[in-house]
Structures are given as structure tokens and as C-alpha cells.
Short mmCIF file of C-alpha atoms in Angstrom, two decimals:
data_model
loop_
_atom_site.label_atom_id
_atom_site.label_comp_id
_atom_site.label_asym_id
_atom_site.label_seq_id
_atom_site.Cartn_x
_atom_site.Cartn_y
_atom_site.Cartn_z
CA MET A 24 92.19 83.13 103.33
CA ARG A 25 95.94 83.04 102.56
CA ALA A 26 97.62 86.43 102.34
CA ASP A 27 99.43 85.53 99.09
CA LEU A 28 96.34 84.46 97.10
CA PRO A 29 94.59 86.98 94.82
CA THR A 30 90.92 87.68 95.00
CA VAL A 31 89.33 86.37 91.78
CA ASP A 32 86.29 88.30 90.82
CA PRO A 33 84.13 88.27 87.65
CA SER A 34 86.24 90.91 85.93
CA SER A 35 89.55 89.15 86.61
CA ALA A 36 88.43 85.53 86.30
CA PRO A 37 89.26 85.25 82.54
CA TRP A 38 92.82 86.50 83.35
CA TRP A 39 93.33 83.89 86.09
CA GLU A 40 91.84 81.13 83.90
CA ALA A 41 94.32 82.05 81.13
CA CYS A 42 97.19 81.93 83.58
CA GLU A 43 96.09 78.39 84.49
CA ARG A 44 96.43 77.51 80.77
CA GLY A 45 99.87 79.14 80.58
CA GLU A 46 98.62 82.21 78.69
CA LEU A 47 99.10 85.86 79.62
CA LEU A 48 96.23 88.18 78.76
CA ILE A 49 95.91 91.93 78.69
CA ARG A 50 92.92 94.18 77.98
CA ARG A 51 92.92 96.45 74.89
CA CYS A 52 90.59 99.37 74.31
CA ASP A 53 89.05 99.42 70.83
CA ALA A 54 88.13 103.08 71.22
CA CYS A 55 91.66 104.50 71.85
CA GLY A 56 93.79 101.41 70.99
CA LEU A 57 95.76 101.36 74.27
CA ALA A 58 96.43 98.19 76.20
CA HIS A 59 96.12 98.09 79.99
CA HIS A 60 96.50 95.86 83.00
CA TYR A 61 95.09 95.12 85.69
CA PRO A 62 91.84 93.69 84.19
CA ARG A 63 88.92 96.08 84.40
CA GLN A 64 85.73 96.80 82.55
CA ARG A 65 86.63 100.30 81.40
CA CYS A 66 89.67 101.75 79.68
CA PRO A 67 91.68 103.71 82.28
CA THR A 68 92.72 106.15 79.55
CA CYS A 69 89.47 107.16 77.78
CA TRP A 70 86.89 105.38 80.00
CA SER A 71 85.38 103.47 77.11
CA GLU A 72 83.65 100.20 77.87
CA ASP A 73 84.77 98.93 74.49
CA VAL A 74 87.55 96.73 75.87
CA ARG A 75 88.56 93.18 74.90
CA TRP A 76 90.88 90.45 76.04
CA GLU A 77 94.03 89.95 73.99
CA ALA A 78 96.87 87.43 74.25
CA ALA A 79 100.14 89.06 75.30
CA SER A 80 103.47 87.91 73.99
CA GLY A 81 104.82 87.04 77.43
CA ARG A 82 107.86 89.15 76.86
CA GLY A 83 108.83 92.34 78.69
CA ARG A 84 111.57 94.42 80.17
CA LEU A 85 112.51 95.02 83.78
CA HIS A 86 111.17 98.42 84.78
CA THR A 87 112.15 98.33 88.48
CA TRP A 88 112.62 95.79 91.25
CA SER A 89 113.48 95.25 94.90
CA VAL A 90 115.04 92.24 96.53
CA VAL A 91 113.23 91.37 99.80
CA HIS A 92 115.71 89.93 102.33
CA ALA A 93 113.85 90.26 105.63
CA GLY A 94 110.71 91.42 107.33
CA ALA A 95 108.26 89.45 105.33
CA LEU A 96 105.35 87.74 107.07
CA PRO A 97 104.28 84.18 106.37
CA PRO A 98 103.91 82.81 103.75
CA PHE A 99 106.34 85.28 102.10
CA SER A 100 108.98 84.73 104.79
CA GLU A 101 109.38 81.18 103.49
CA ARG A 102 110.52 82.55 100.11
CA LEU A 103 113.28 84.90 101.28
CA PRO A 104 115.09 86.32 99.50
CA TYR A 105 112.73 87.07 96.60
CA VAL A 106 112.42 89.79 93.98
CA VAL A 107 109.34 92.00 93.64
CA ALA A 108 109.33 93.70 90.28
CA ILE A 109 107.45 95.85 87.82
CA VAL A 110 107.74 94.50 84.28
CA ALA A 111 106.92 96.63 81.22
CA LEU A 112 105.15 94.19 78.92
CA GLU A 113 105.99 94.34 75.23
CA GLU A 114 102.42 95.53 74.62
CA GLY A 115 102.81 98.47 76.97
CA PRO A 116 101.19 97.78 80.31
CA LEU A 117 103.15 97.49 83.55
CA LEU A 118 102.69 94.27 85.57
CA ALA A 119 103.64 93.76 89.23
CA THR A 120 105.22 90.38 89.56
CA ASN A 121 108.23 88.41 90.84
CA ILE A 122 111.52 87.61 89.11
CA VAL A 123 112.57 83.97 89.40
CA ASP A 124 115.51 81.89 88.26
CA ALA A 125 117.85 84.90 88.31
CA ASP A 126 120.98 86.03 90.03
CA HIS A 127 119.69 89.03 91.97
CA ALA A 128 123.06 90.80 91.56
CA ARG A 129 122.78 90.60 87.76
CA LEU A 130 119.36 92.19 87.36
CA ALA A 131 119.33 95.42 85.33
CA ILE A 132 116.88 98.02 84.15
CA ASP A 133 115.50 97.16 80.68
CA GLN A 134 116.67 93.54 80.99
CA ASP A 135 114.74 91.27 78.69
CA LEU A 136 112.35 88.95 80.47
CA VAL A 137 109.90 86.16 79.63
CA VAL A 138 106.91 84.92 81.54
CA VAL A 139 106.76 81.61 83.39
CA PHE A 140 103.66 80.38 85.12
CA GLU A 141 103.98 78.83 88.59
CA ARG A 142 101.65 77.46 91.23
CA ASP A 143 103.03 77.56 94.74
CA GLU A 144 102.48 74.56 97.04
CA GLY A 145 99.05 74.79 98.58
CA SER A 146 97.90 77.54 96.21
CA THR A 147 94.74 77.46 94.22
CA VAL A 148 95.90 79.80 91.42
CA THR A 149 98.73 79.86 88.83
CA VAL A 150 100.57 83.13 88.74
CA PRO A 151 102.70 84.72 86.08
CA ARG A 152 106.29 85.44 87.13
CA PHE A 153 109.21 86.42 84.91
CA ARG A 154 112.76 85.17 84.40
CA PRO A 155 115.61 86.55 82.31
CA ALA A 156 115.19 85.83 78.63
#
């Protein structure tokens, strides 16, 4: 198994299927109203099982990031340098991702971002990444 491929399980499969269609999903709890990510069967805030899938806007703000210049093992070493980031989605949840199509020196906290969906060569999944808006 490739180190850069996610494990798709029954609880996350709808999320990965939506990414394949170019749609970003989150889970929302109908008991407390809060959105969350990563996909799971219970709300991480109130533990309710009354959670549903919801389309996210695909917009967010840069919460934090790091530019990786060295030390990565294959297949990540082939992508150097790359940006690992946490994006605060417009709906509230934080999403671990990569920033693409950006000048690394111009990244800034709270910078507006939009989702793009990419499939790396040889990959079996489409992943959401973000670029400056």
C-alpha cells in the first residue's frame, strides 16, 4: 500500500466518493447543530448519532501551515517543496490538506482559499487541496 493513500472505510467512503465528483462534504450534527470533520458516525461535541452529510462551500481560510523542504520519504520527496496546512472551512471544521498553486512566501494566516480536487499520478483517490482564492 502506498504511504500517501488514505484508508477508505465505510464511514469515510461517501466523503471520498464526493471528492471524486469534485464536491467537498462535511458532517453536521442535527442534535447540536455543529459541523465536524473528519467523517465519523457520532458528533465529537455531543456524541449524538444524529449526523448527516452536507455539501461544504469549498471556501476556507488558512489557519496554519508549514513548507516541507527536505526529509520527506517517497513518494512525498518527489513533491518537494510542498505545503502542509490546516484550513478552517467556512462551515467551521478544520481540514488537514495541502496548499497548491501558491507562492509559499506569500501565504498568510486567514488568507482566503478555495478547494481544488487533484488525483496524483498512480493514485486511486481524488484529494481536496486548496489554493489562494
